[in-house]
Amino acid sequence: RNTIKSSPPTMSTPMSAPNKTPKLSNQQQHYGRLGHDVQRPRRPDPDDVIYLEGVPLQAEGDEQRLAARAALLSLSHSFASLCGDEHASSILEKCLRLGLLPSPDPEESSEVYETLQTCLKSVEGYAEFIAINRYGSHVLSTLFSVMAPLLPSLPATSVTSLISITSILKGSLLELTQHISGSHVLRSLLCLLAGVSEKDVLPPKGKKGKKRKTENVSASYPRNVTVHSSPSLFKSSFDDIISTIVNRSSRKEKGFMQYLACHEGASKVLMCGLRVGGVAYGSCVVSASSTDSNETGRTLNLTSRDFPKLNSGSVLAAMAAAVLGLDDAGTSREIVYGLSGEVSGSWVLEAIMEVCGPSIFDGIFSGLQGRLKEYVEDDVANFVAQSLMAHCRDKSTADKIVKEVLPMIKNGRILKPDRSGVLMRAVQMCGRFEVGQELIYNAIFAETNVAELVDVVIEERVTINVNGAR
């Protein structure tokens, strides 16, 4: 992580990490007790591995699904052991994807739920070990992900087993959030508890760094998200995980939440919790015509402005406030400044802006206000500035942003291809709130001509409601 610096960032150097980022002890860096006294299964029996290799999984027919379920049931005694084997774990994942597919046939559906319960009971006693194991974590994440479509008819026994696994993992929650494998399992678990698919709420995996192609604003949030109906106990477990992270972090060194926000693994857990919680439990503002509901769940057709908002007083709103340090306005301004220049921290900041309520958004804006030029110049923080414009909440804030953007248009900085996204977001924001459009238009054509704008307007028509703009 970047070291603490008191000086402001320059054009050639990224922003420093938050001022309150603590130095962690050796014990914390080694994930506390994880990996030392967790309960471990015995080594897998070679005969079980050989049997697993012979399961026909090349296709996806009825025969293959039946064979996958038979393998999972017959190997229940050694399922946890096989999770830790490099070769066997990949075969187990295939068995889970095939064997636990939902079925309209009542008899086959009964077999699916029986197989699911067997798998949950097999991992329950070794959940911590499997979560931090290089190979077992993938099996556990796959098990959680294939369970989502099964939630509407999940038997009480499976609900109990999953709640038990959640309680076991909660014992080492902070350690798991910082673990390369454990953080992946926690993300999958949060998605399952909310009844949402992980791929719908997290950005696609790409190259490291923040350089990415300018996209449509609405692409920053999923358009179609299916929220499966889940047991009421899952909402309590979801809230319990988030509140435990916040409460235990508050007992650590000051600035520990900012450390987690900048941690490569923990930041993804925080971001997943925010987006999942916003979609599943937030106050959704989509219109009735764009929401399709039934007894098994609902599908949200979200646009760039119709994203759910976190309810004030919710555990997720409290987590967002803790990350931003909103209890101290002066410190919060510097925290926003620091998080914006860190790759992982900036992703968390963008996720908060997508789903936060007005008070939290105002706290973020206060950290950027008057400094927008510095954010735009930075290779990482300029995406935070773009997200601020994309998710701007009101006309007065938009007007303040326009006043800071105009000088950057006049000096030609955001007319260059590497900062064209800033101009795109500014124009879209102005059109949304009908503010500053003529000022933007005049500033653009005072410094350039239409031919020079070809590289700026990328993959999208930008509309300015000014005479002659077309």
PDB file of N, CA and C in Angstrom, residues 181-278:
ATOM      1  N   SER A 181      -8.165 -15.986  -0.337  1.00  0.00           N
ATOM      2  CA  SER A 181      -9.208 -16.965  -0.640  1.00  0.00           C
ATOM      3  C   SER A 181     -10.467 -16.716   0.189  1.00  0.00           C
ATOM      4  N   GLY A 182     -10.263 -16.383   1.463  1.00  0.00           N
ATOM      5  CA  GLY A 182     -11.409 -16.159   2.348  1.00  0.00           C
ATOM      6  C   GLY A 182     -12.291 -15.009   1.903  1.00  0.00           C
ATOM      7  N   SER A 183     -11.681 -13.954   1.340  1.00  0.00           N
ATOM      8  CA  SER A 183     -12.476 -12.811   0.888  1.00  0.00           C
ATOM      9  C   SER A 183     -13.389 -13.200  -0.273  1.00  0.00           C
ATOM     10  N   HIS A 184     -12.917 -14.109  -1.130  1.00  0.00           N
ATOM     11  CA  HIS A 184     -13.746 -14.582  -2.240  1.00  0.00           C
ATOM     12  C   HIS A 184     -14.958 -15.348  -1.719  1.00  0.00           C
ATOM     13  N   VAL A 185     -14.746 -16.176  -0.697  1.00  0.00           N
ATOM     14  CA  VAL A 185     -15.848 -16.937  -0.105  1.00  0.00           C
ATOM     15  C   VAL A 185     -16.862 -15.999   0.541  1.00  0.00           C
ATOM     16  N   LEU A 186     -16.376 -14.966   1.230  1.00  0.00           N
ATOM     17  CA  LEU A 186     -17.293 -14.022   1.873  1.00  0.00           C
ATOM     18  C   LEU A 186     -18.140 -13.281   0.851  1.00  0.00           C
ATOM     19  N   ARG A 187     -17.550 -12.923  -0.280  1.00  0.00           N
ATOM     20  CA  ARG A 187     -18.330 -12.245  -1.318  1.00  0.00           C
ATOM     21  C   ARG A 187     -19.460 -13.146  -1.817  1.00  0.00           C
ATOM     22  N   SER A 188     -19.126 -14.407  -2.060  1.00  0.00           N
ATOM     23  CA  SER A 188     -20.148 -15.349  -2.529  1.00  0.00           C
ATOM     24  C   SER A 188     -21.234 -15.563  -1.481  1.00  0.00           C
ATOM     25  N   LEU A 189     -20.828 -15.586  -0.204  1.00  0.00           N
ATOM     26  CA  LEU A 189     -21.789 -15.783   0.878  1.00  0.00           C
ATOM     27  C   LEU A 189     -22.732 -14.589   0.998  1.00  0.00           C
ATOM     28  N   LEU A 190     -22.197 -13.365   0.894  1.00  0.00           N
ATOM     29  CA  LEU A 190     -23.039 -12.176   0.966  1.00  0.00           C
ATOM     30  C   LEU A 190     -24.055 -12.157  -0.172  1.00  0.00           C
ATOM     31  N   CYS A 191     -23.600 -12.541  -1.358  1.00  0.00           N
ATOM     32  CA  CYS A 191     -24.518 -12.590  -2.498  1.00  0.00           C
ATOM     33  C   CYS A 191     -25.616 -13.617  -2.272  1.00  0.00           C
ATOM     34  N   LEU A 192     -25.255 -14.763  -1.722  1.00  0.00           N
ATOM     35  CA  LEU A 192     -26.247 -15.812  -1.464  1.00  0.00           C
ATOM     36  C   LEU A 192     -27.263 -15.358  -0.430  1.00  0.00           C
ATOM     37  N   LEU A 193     -26.804 -14.747   0.647  1.00  0.00           N
ATOM     38  CA  LEU A 193     -27.713 -14.303   1.699  1.00  0.00           C
ATOM     39  C   LEU A 193     -28.684 -13.246   1.188  1.00  0.00           C
ATOM     40  N   ALA A 194     -28.255 -12.485   0.172  1.00  0.00           N
ATOM     41  CA  ALA A 194     -29.129 -11.468  -0.410  1.00  0.00           C
ATOM     42  C   ALA A 194     -29.926 -12.002  -1.591  1.00  0.00           C
ATOM     43  N   GLY A 195     -29.620 -13.219  -2.050  1.00  0.00           N
ATOM     44  CA  GLY A 195     -30.332 -13.806  -3.180  1.00  0.00           C
ATOM     45  C   GLY A 195     -29.953 -13.207  -4.514  1.00  0.00           C
ATOM     46  N   VAL A 196     -28.705 -12.703  -4.630  1.00  0.00           N
ATOM     47  CA  VAL A 196     -28.255 -12.026  -5.840  1.00  0.00           C
ATOM     48  C   VAL A 196     -27.020 -12.736  -6.385  1.00  0.00           C
ATOM     49  N   SER A 197     -26.904 -12.800  -7.705  1.00  0.00           N
ATOM     50  CA  SER A 197     -25.744 -13.411  -8.331  1.00  0.00           C
ATOM     51  C   SER A 197     -24.553 -12.457  -8.278  1.00  0.00           C
ATOM     52  N   GLU A 198     -23.395 -12.993  -7.936  1.00  0.00           N
ATOM     53  CA  GLU A 198     -22.191 -12.164  -7.783  1.00  0.00           C
ATOM     54  C   GLU A 198     -21.819 -11.448  -9.069  1.00  0.00           C
ATOM     55  N   LYS A 199     -21.982 -12.108 -10.203  1.00  0.00           N
ATOM     56  CA  LYS A 199     -21.581 -11.500 -11.472  1.00  0.00           C
ATOM     57  C   LYS A 199     -22.450 -10.295 -11.844  1.00  0.00           C
ATOM     58  N   ASP A 200     -23.637 -10.188 -11.239  1.00  0.00           N
ATOM     59  CA  ASP A 200     -24.532  -9.078 -11.546  1.00  0.00           C
ATOM     60  C   ASP A 200     -24.190  -7.795 -10.796  1.00  0.00           C
ATOM     61  N   VAL A 201     -23.447  -7.916  -9.697  1.00  0.00           N
ATOM     62  CA  VAL A 201     -23.240  -6.751  -8.841  1.00  0.00           C
ATOM     63  C   VAL A 201     -21.794  -6.297  -8.755  1.00  0.00           C
ATOM     64  N   LEU A 202     -20.855  -7.123  -9.212  1.00  0.00           N
ATOM     65  CA  LEU A 202     -19.454  -6.721  -9.187  1.00  0.00           C
ATOM     66  C   LEU A 202     -18.968  -6.462 -10.596  1.00  0.00           C
ATOM     67  N   PRO A 203     -18.050  -5.499 -10.771  1.00  0.00           N
ATOM     68  CA  PRO A 203     -17.528  -5.223 -12.114  1.00  0.00           C
ATOM     69  C   PRO A 203     -16.763  -6.412 -12.637  1.00  0.00           C
ATOM     70  N   PRO A 204     -16.720  -6.630 -13.955  1.00  0.00           N
ATOM     71  CA  PRO A 204     -15.996  -7.767 -14.513  1.00  0.00           C
ATOM     72  C   PRO A 204     -14.520  -7.690 -14.198  1.00  0.00           C
ATOM     73  N   LYS A 205     -13.907  -8.849 -14.006  1.00  0.00           N
ATOM     74  CA  LYS A 205     -12.483  -8.898 -13.703  1.00  0.00           C
ATOM     75  C   LYS A 205     -11.687  -8.469 -14.923  1.00  0.00           C
ATOM     76  N   GLY A 206     -10.755  -7.586 -14.707  1.00  0.00           N
ATOM     77  CA  GLY A 206      -9.939  -7.086 -15.819  1.00  0.00           C
ATOM     78  C   GLY A 206      -8.499  -6.932 -15.403  1.00  0.00           C
ATOM     79  N   LYS A 207      -7.753  -6.184 -16.193  1.00  0.00           N
ATOM     80  CA  LYS A 207      -6.358  -5.963 -15.888  1.00  0.00           C
ATOM     81  C   LYS A 207      -6.237  -5.083 -14.654  1.00  0.00           C
ATOM     82  N   LYS A 208      -5.102  -5.200 -13.965  1.00  0.00           N
ATOM     83  CA  LYS A 208      -4.878  -4.381 -12.793  1.00  0.00           C
ATOM     84  C   LYS A 208      -4.718  -2.924 -13.207  1.00  0.00           C
ATOM     85  N   GLY A 209      -5.066  -2.035 -12.282  1.00  0.00           N
ATOM     86  CA  GLY A 209      -4.966  -0.616 -12.579  1.00  0.00           C
ATOM     87  C   GLY A 209      -6.332  -0.053 -12.885  1.00  0.00           C
ATOM     88  N   LYS A 210      -6.383   1.248 -13.064  1.00  0.00           N
ATOM     89  CA  LYS A 210      -7.660   1.910 -13.246  1.00  0.00           C
ATOM     90  C   LYS A 210      -7.897   2.364 -14.679  1.00  0.00           C
ATOM     91  N   LYS A 211      -6.950   2.131 -15.585  1.00  0.00           N
ATOM     92  CA  LYS A 211      -7.170   2.557 -16.952  1.00  0.00           C
ATOM     93  C   LYS A 211      -8.200   1.638 -17.590  1.00  0.00           C
ATOM     94  N   ARG A 212      -9.274   2.193 -18.053  1.00  0.00           N
ATOM     95  CA  ARG A 212     -10.324   1.399 -18.659  1.00  0.00           C
ATOM     96  C   ARG A 212     -11.025   2.245 -19.709  1.00  0.00           C
ATOM     97  N   LYS A 213     -11.670   1.595 -20.614  1.00  0.00           N
ATOM     98  CA  LYS A 213     -12.316   2.287 -21.716  1.00  0.00           C
ATOM     99  C   LYS A 213     -13.545   3.046 -21.239  1.00  0.00           C
ATOM    100  N   THR A 214     -13.746   4.234 -21.779  1.00  0.00           N
ATOM    101  CA  THR A 214     -14.921   5.019 -21.413  1.00  0.00           C
ATOM    102  C   THR A 214     -16.178   4.280 -21.837  1.00  0.00           C
ATOM    103  N   GLU A 215     -17.119   4.128 -20.906  1.00  0.00           N
ATOM    104  CA  GLU A 215     -18.337   3.383 -21.175  1.00  0.00           C
ATOM    105  C   GLU A 215     -19.552   4.251 -20.907  1.00  0.00           C
ATOM    106  N   ASN A 216     -20.696   3.747 -21.300  1.00  0.00           N
ATOM    107  CA  ASN A 216     -21.947   4.408 -20.983  1.00  0.00           C
ATOM    108  C   ASN A 216     -22.111   4.484 -19.470  1.00  0.00           C
ATOM    109  N   VAL A 217     -22.703   5.564 -18.967  1.00  0.00           N
ATOM    110  CA  VAL A 217     -22.862   5.727 -17.527  1.00  0.00           C
ATOM    111  C   VAL A 217     -23.645   4.576 -16.927  1.00  0.00           C
ATOM    112  N   SER A 218     -24.682   4.131 -17.629  1.00  0.00           N
ATOM    113  CA  SER A 218     -25.533   3.075 -17.090  1.00  0.00           C
ATOM    114  C   SER A 218     -24.797   1.759 -16.947  1.00  0.00           C
ATOM    115  N   ALA A 219     -23.634   1.629 -17.616  1.00  0.00           N
ATOM    116  CA  ALA A 219     -22.877   0.391 -17.487  1.00  0.00           C
ATOM    117  C   ALA A 219     -22.208   0.289 -16.123  1.00  0.00           C
ATOM    118  N   SER A 220     -22.151   1.408 -15.375  1.00  0.00           N
ATOM    119  CA  SER A 220     -21.519   1.374 -14.065  1.00  0.00           C
ATOM    120  C   SER A 220     -22.390   0.660 -13.033  1.00  0.00           C
ATOM    121  N   TYR A 221     -23.625   0.366 -13.399  1.00  0.00           N
ATOM    122  CA  TYR A 221     -24.493  -0.386 -12.500  1.00  0.00           C
ATOM    123  C   TYR A 221     -25.279  -1.382 -13.337  1.00  0.00           C
ATOM    124  N   PRO A 222     -25.576  -2.567 -12.841  1.00  0.00           N
ATOM    125  CA  PRO A 222     -26.236  -3.580 -13.661  1.00  0.00           C
ATOM    126  C   PRO A 222     -27.622  -3.157 -14.123  1.00  0.00           C
ATOM    127  N   ARG A 223     -27.945  -3.496 -15.348  1.00  0.00           N
ATOM    128  CA  ARG A 223     -29.269  -3.170 -15.885  1.00  0.00           C
ATOM    129  C   ARG A 223     -30.310  -4.190 -15.427  1.00  0.00           C
ATOM    130  N   ASN A 224     -29.970  -5.476 -15.479  1.00  0.00           N
ATOM    131  CA  ASN A 224     -30.920  -6.527 -15.126  1.00  0.00           C
ATOM    132  C   ASN A 224     -30.349  -7.373 -13.997  1.00  0.00           C
ATOM    133  N   VAL A 225     -30.985  -7.336 -12.858  1.00  0.00           N
ATOM    134  CA  VAL A 225     -30.530  -8.089 -11.701  1.00  0.00           C
ATOM    135  C   VAL A 225     -31.697  -8.901 -11.166  1.00  0.00           C
ATOM    136  N   THR A 226     -31.512 -10.206 -11.032  1.00  0.00           N
ATOM    137  CA  THR A 226     -32.540 -11.068 -10.459  1.00  0.00           C
ATOM    138  C   THR A 226     -32.282 -11.236  -8.974  1.00  0.00           C
ATOM    139  N   VAL A 227     -33.249 -10.883  -8.160  1.00  0.00           N
ATOM    140  CA  VAL A 227     -33.165 -11.041  -6.709  1.00  0.00           C
ATOM    141  C   VAL A 227     -34.081 -12.189  -6.314  1.00  0.00           C
ATOM    142  N   HIS A 228     -33.495 -13.323  -5.928  1.00  0.00           N
ATOM    143  CA  HIS A 228     -34.273 -14.503  -5.565  1.00  0.00           C
ATOM    144  C   HIS A 228     -34.844 -14.333  -4.154  1.00  0.00           C
ATOM    145  N   SER A 229     -36.059 -14.802  -3.967  1.00  0.00           N
ATOM    146  CA  SER A 229     -36.667 -14.768  -2.640  1.00  0.00           C
ATOM    147  C   SER A 229     -35.868 -15.651  -1.698  1.00  0.00           C
ATOM    148  N   SER A 230     -35.495 -15.108  -0.551  1.00  0.00           N
ATOM    149  CA  SER A 230     -34.678 -15.860   0.407  1.00  0.00           C
ATOM    150  C   SER A 230     -35.342 -15.845   1.775  1.00  0.00           C
ATOM    151  N   PRO A 231     -35.010 -16.818   2.632  1.00  0.00           N
ATOM    152  CA  PRO A 231     -35.591 -16.862   3.977  1.00  0.00           C
ATOM    153  C   PRO A 231     -35.274 -15.594   4.764  1.00  0.00           C
ATOM    154  N   SER A 232     -36.168 -15.210   5.666  1.00  0.00           N
ATOM    155  CA  SER A 232     -35.985 -13.987   6.446  1.00  0.00           C
ATOM    156  C   SER A 232     -34.733 -14.040   7.313  1.00  0.00           C
ATOM    157  N   LEU A 233     -34.336 -15.247   7.716  1.00  0.00           N
ATOM    158  CA  LEU A 233     -33.130 -15.384   8.528  1.00  0.00           C
ATOM    159  C   LEU A 233     -31.887 -14.906   7.783  1.00  0.00           C
ATOM    160  N   PHE A 234     -31.908 -14.988   6.452  1.00  0.00           N
ATOM    161  CA  PHE A 234     -30.739 -14.602   5.667  1.00  0.00           C
ATOM    162  C   PHE A 234     -30.480 -13.106   5.762  1.00  0.00           C
ATOM    163  N   LYS A 235     -31.553 -12.308   5.821  1.00  0.00           N
ATOM    164  CA  LYS A 235     -31.385 -10.860   5.967  1.00  0.00           C
ATOM    165  C   LYS A 235     -30.692 -10.541   7.289  1.00  0.00           C
ATOM    166  N   SER A 236     -31.066 -11.235   8.348  1.00  0.00           N
ATOM    167  CA  SER A 236     -30.435 -11.024   9.650  1.00  0.00           C
ATOM    168  C   SER A 236     -28.969 -11.424   9.618  1.00  0.00           C
ATOM    169  N   SER A 237     -28.666 -12.529   8.940  1.00  0.00           N
ATOM    170  CA  SER A 237     -27.275 -12.974   8.838  1.00  0.00           C
ATOM    171  C   SER A 237     -26.444 -12.003   8.015  1.00  0.00           C
ATOM    172  N   PHE A 238     -27.038 -11.480   6.943  1.00  0.00           N
ATOM    173  CA  PHE A 238     -26.345 -10.490   6.121  1.00  0.00           C
ATOM    174  C   PHE A 238     -25.991  -9.257   6.959  1.00  0.00           C
ATOM    175  N   ASP A 239     -26.974  -8.731   7.673  1.00  0.00           N
ATOM    176  CA  ASP A 239     -26.738  -7.558   8.520  1.00  0.00           C
ATOM    177  C   ASP A 239     -25.717  -7.859   9.603  1.00  0.00           C
ATOM    178  N   ASP A 240     -25.761  -9.083  10.122  1.00  0.00           N
ATOM    179  CA  ASP A 240     -24.844  -9.476  11.194  1.00  0.00           C
ATOM    180  C   ASP A 240     -23.397  -9.459  10.703  1.00  0.00           C
ATOM    181  N   ILE A 241     -23.168  -9.927   9.473  1.00  0.00           N
ATOM    182  CA  ILE A 241     -21.815  -9.924   8.914  1.00  0.00           C
ATOM    183  C   ILE A 241     -21.303  -8.494   8.759  1.00  0.00           C
ATOM    184  N   ILE A 242     -22.135  -7.614   8.192  1.00  0.00           N
ATOM    185  CA  ILE A 242     -21.713  -6.232   7.965  1.00  0.00           C
ATOM    186  C   ILE A 242     -21.461  -5.517   9.293  1.00  0.00           C
ATOM    187  N   SER A 243     -22.379  -5.667  10.243  1.00  0.00           N
ATOM    188  CA  SER A 243     -22.208  -4.988  11.536  1.00  0.00           C
ATOM    189  C   SER A 243     -21.008  -5.528  12.298  1.00  0.00           C
ATOM    190  N   THR A 244     -20.708  -6.820  12.150  1.00  0.00           N
ATOM    191  CA  THR A 244     -19.540  -7.403  12.816  1.00  0.00           C
ATOM    192  C   THR A 244     -18.252  -6.811  12.261  1.00  0.00           C
ATOM    193  N   ILE A 245     -18.187  -6.626  10.950  1.00  0.00           N
ATOM    194  CA  ILE A 245     -17.003  -6.006  10.345  1.00  0.00           C
ATOM    195  C   ILE A 245     -16.804  -4.596  10.897  1.00  0.00           C
ATOM    196  N   VAL A 246     -17.895  -3.827  10.975  1.00  0.00           N
ATOM    197  CA  VAL A 246     -17.804  -2.441  11.460  1.00  0.00           C
ATOM    198  C   VAL A 246     -17.424  -2.407  12.935  1.00  0.00           C
ATOM    199  N   ASN A 247     -18.089  -3.234  13.752  1.00  0.00           N
ATOM    200  CA  ASN A 247     -17.853  -3.199  15.198  1.00  0.00           C
ATOM    201  C   ASN A 247     -16.459  -3.671  15.564  1.00  0.00           C
ATOM    202  N   ARG A 248     -16.000  -4.743  14.933  1.00  0.00           N
ATOM    203  CA  ARG A 248     -14.659  -5.236  15.258  1.00  0.00           C
ATOM    204  C   ARG A 248     -13.587  -4.294  14.736  1.00  0.00           C
ATOM    205  N   SER A 249     -13.844  -3.642  13.617  1.00  0.00           N
ATOM    206  CA  SER A 249     -12.872  -2.675  13.095  1.00  0.00           C
ATOM    207  C   SER A 249     -12.768  -1.460  14.006  1.00  0.00           C
ATOM    208  N   SER A 250     -13.881  -1.082  14.627  1.00  0.00           N
ATOM    209  CA  SER A 250     -13.865   0.078  15.522  1.00  0.00           C
ATOM    210  C   SER A 250     -13.020  -0.169  16.758  1.00  0.00           C
ATOM    211  N   ARG A 251     -12.785  -1.447  17.097  1.00  0.00           N
ATOM    212  CA  ARG A 251     -11.966  -1.773  18.258  1.00  0.00           C
ATOM    213  C   ARG A 251     -10.491  -1.909  17.894  1.00  0.00           C
ATOM    214  N   LYS A 252     -10.195  -1.779  16.605  1.00  0.00           N
ATOM    215  CA  LYS A 252      -8.801  -1.826  16.155  1.00  0.00           C
ATOM    216  C   LYS A 252      -8.201  -0.418  16.195  1.00  0.00           C
ATOM    217  N   GLU A 253      -6.992  -0.298  15.613  1.00  0.00           N
ATOM    218  CA  GLU A 253      -6.368   1.014  15.536  1.00  0.00           C
ATOM    219  C   GLU A 253      -7.245   1.963  14.734  1.00  0.00           C
ATOM    220  N   LYS A 254      -7.150   3.250  15.048  1.00  0.00           N
ATOM    221  CA  LYS A 254      -7.935   4.240  14.322  1.00  0.00           C
ATOM    222  C   LYS A 254      -7.522   4.219  12.860  1.00  0.00           C
ATOM    223  N   GLY A 255      -8.492   4.149  11.972  1.00  0.00           N
ATOM    224  CA  GLY A 255      -8.195   4.098  10.546  1.00  0.00           C
ATOM    225  C   GLY A 255      -8.219   2.693   9.976  1.00  0.00           C
ATOM    226  N   PHE A 256      -8.641   1.709  10.786  1.00  0.00           N
ATOM    227  CA  PHE A 256      -8.629   0.328  10.300  1.00  0.00           C
ATOM    228  C   PHE A 256      -9.627   0.119   9.168  1.00  0.00           C
ATOM    229  N   MET A 257     -10.770   0.800   9.219  1.00  0.00           N
ATOM    230  CA  MET A 257     -11.755   0.667   8.136  1.00  0.00           C
ATOM    231  C   MET A 257     -11.186   1.193   6.826  1.00  0.00           C
ATOM    232  N   GLN A 258     -10.381   2.255   6.889  1.00  0.00           N
ATOM    233  CA  GLN A 258      -9.750   2.770   5.672  1.00  0.00           C
ATOM    234  C   GLN A 258      -8.704   1.784   5.155  1.00  0.00           C
ATOM    235  N   TYR A 259      -8.027   1.104   6.093  1.00  0.00           N
ATOM    236  CA  TYR A 259      -7.083   0.058   5.679  1.00  0.00           C
ATOM    237  C   TYR A 259      -7.809  -1.048   4.922  1.00  0.00           C
ATOM    238  N   LEU A 260      -8.963  -1.479   5.438  1.00  0.00           N
ATOM    239  CA  LEU A 260      -9.725  -2.522   4.754  1.00  0.00           C
ATOM    240  C   LEU A 260     -10.191  -2.045   3.379  1.00  0.00           C
ATOM    241  N   ALA A 261     -10.586  -0.769   3.291  1.00  0.00           N
ATOM    242  CA  ALA A 261     -11.053  -0.232   2.013  1.00  0.00           C
ATOM    243  C   ALA A 261      -9.937  -0.201   0.980  1.00  0.00           C
ATOM    244  N   CYS A 262      -8.687  -0.121   1.428  1.00  0.00           N
ATOM    245  CA  CYS A 262      -7.549  -0.097   0.509  1.00  0.00           C
ATOM    246  C   CYS A 262      -6.925  -1.469   0.318  1.00  0.00           C
ATOM    247  N   HIS A 263      -7.420  -2.466   1.053  1.00  0.00           N
ATOM    248  CA  HIS A 263      -6.876  -3.828   0.950  1.00  0.00           C
ATOM    249  C   HIS A 263      -7.456  -4.511  -0.283  1.00  0.00           C
ATOM    250  N   GLU A 264      -6.621  -5.212  -1.014  1.00  0.00           N
ATOM    251  CA  GLU A 264      -7.065  -5.800  -2.277  1.00  0.00           C
ATOM    252  C   GLU A 264      -8.227  -6.765  -2.096  1.00  0.00           C
ATOM    253  N   GLY A 265      -8.199  -7.585  -1.055  1.00  0.00           N
ATOM    254  CA  GLY A 265      -9.273  -8.549  -0.835  1.00  0.00           C
ATOM    255  C   GLY A 265     -10.435  -7.955  -0.064  1.00  0.00           C
ATOM    256  N   ALA A 266     -10.129  -7.251   1.040  1.00  0.00           N
ATOM    257  CA  ALA A 266     -11.187  -6.705   1.893  1.00  0.00           C
ATOM    258  C   ALA A 266     -12.025  -5.660   1.159  1.00  0.00           C
ATOM    259  N   SER A 267     -11.396  -4.882   0.281  1.00  0.00           N
ATOM    260  CA  SER A 267     -12.147  -3.857  -0.454  1.00  0.00           C
ATOM    261  C   SER A 267     -13.247  -4.480  -1.301  1.00  0.00           C
ATOM    262  N   LYS A 268     -12.993  -5.653  -1.856  1.00  0.00           N
ATOM    263  CA  LYS A 268     -13.999  -6.316  -2.682  1.00  0.00           C
ATOM    264  C   LYS A 268     -15.158  -6.831  -1.830  1.00  0.00           C
ATOM    265  N   VAL A 269     -14.862  -7.217  -0.583  1.00  0.00           N
ATOM    266  CA  VAL A 269     -15.929  -7.633   0.326  1.00  0.00           C
ATOM    267  C   VAL A 269     -16.824  -6.442   0.657  1.00  0.00           C
ATOM    268  N   LEU A 270     -16.201  -5.296   0.971  1.00  0.00           N
ATOM    269  CA  LEU A 270     -16.974  -4.094   1.276  1.00  0.00           C
ATOM    270  C   LEU A 270     -17.800  -3.660   0.073  1.00  0.00           C
ATOM    271  N   MET A 271     -17.173  -3.666  -1.102  1.00  0.00           N
ATOM    272  CA  MET A 271     -17.868  -3.248  -2.317  1.00  0.00           C
ATOM    273  C   MET A 271     -19.029  -4.189  -2.633  1.00  0.00           C
ATOM    274  N   CYS A 272     -18.801  -5.483  -2.450  1.00  0.00           N
ATOM    275  CA  CYS A 272     -19.856  -6.469  -2.702  1.00  0.00           C
ATOM    276  C   CYS A 272     -21.018  -6.258  -1.738  1.00  0.00           C
ATOM    277  N   GLY A 273     -20.712  -6.041  -0.462  1.00  0.00           N
ATOM    278  CA  GLY A 273     -21.764  -5.814   0.519  1.00  0.00           C
ATOM    279  C   GLY A 273     -22.604  -4.601   0.186  1.00  0.00           C
ATOM    280  N   LEU A 274     -21.949  -3.512  -0.253  1.00  0.00           N
ATOM    281  CA  LEU A 274     -22.672  -2.292  -0.595  1.00  0.00           C
ATOM    282  C   LEU A 274     -23.591  -2.500  -1.792  1.00  0.00           C
ATOM    283  N   ARG A 275     -23.061  -3.096  -2.843  1.00  0.00           N
ATOM    284  CA  ARG A 275     -23.868  -3.262  -4.057  1.00  0.00           C
ATOM    285  C   ARG A 275     -24.968  -4.291  -3.847  1.00  0.00           C
ATOM    286  N   VAL A 276     -24.625  -5.403  -3.203  1.00  0.00           N
ATOM    287  CA  VAL A 276     -25.630  -6.439  -2.948  1.00  0.00           C
ATOM    288  C   VAL A 276     -26.725  -5.905  -2.039  1.00  0.00           C
ATOM    289  N   GLY A 277     -26.303  -5.212  -0.963  1.00  0.00           N
ATOM    290  CA  GLY A 277     -27.286  -4.663  -0.041  1.00  0.00           C
ATOM    291  C   GLY A 277     -28.165  -3.611  -0.693  1.00  0.00           C
ATOM    292  N   GLY A 278     -27.565  -2.805  -1.587  1.00  0.00           N
ATOM    293  CA  GLY A 278     -28.352  -1.803  -2.284  1.00  0.00           C
ATOM    294  C   GLY A 278     -29.412  -2.415  -3.167  1.00  0.00           C
TER     295      GLY A 278
END
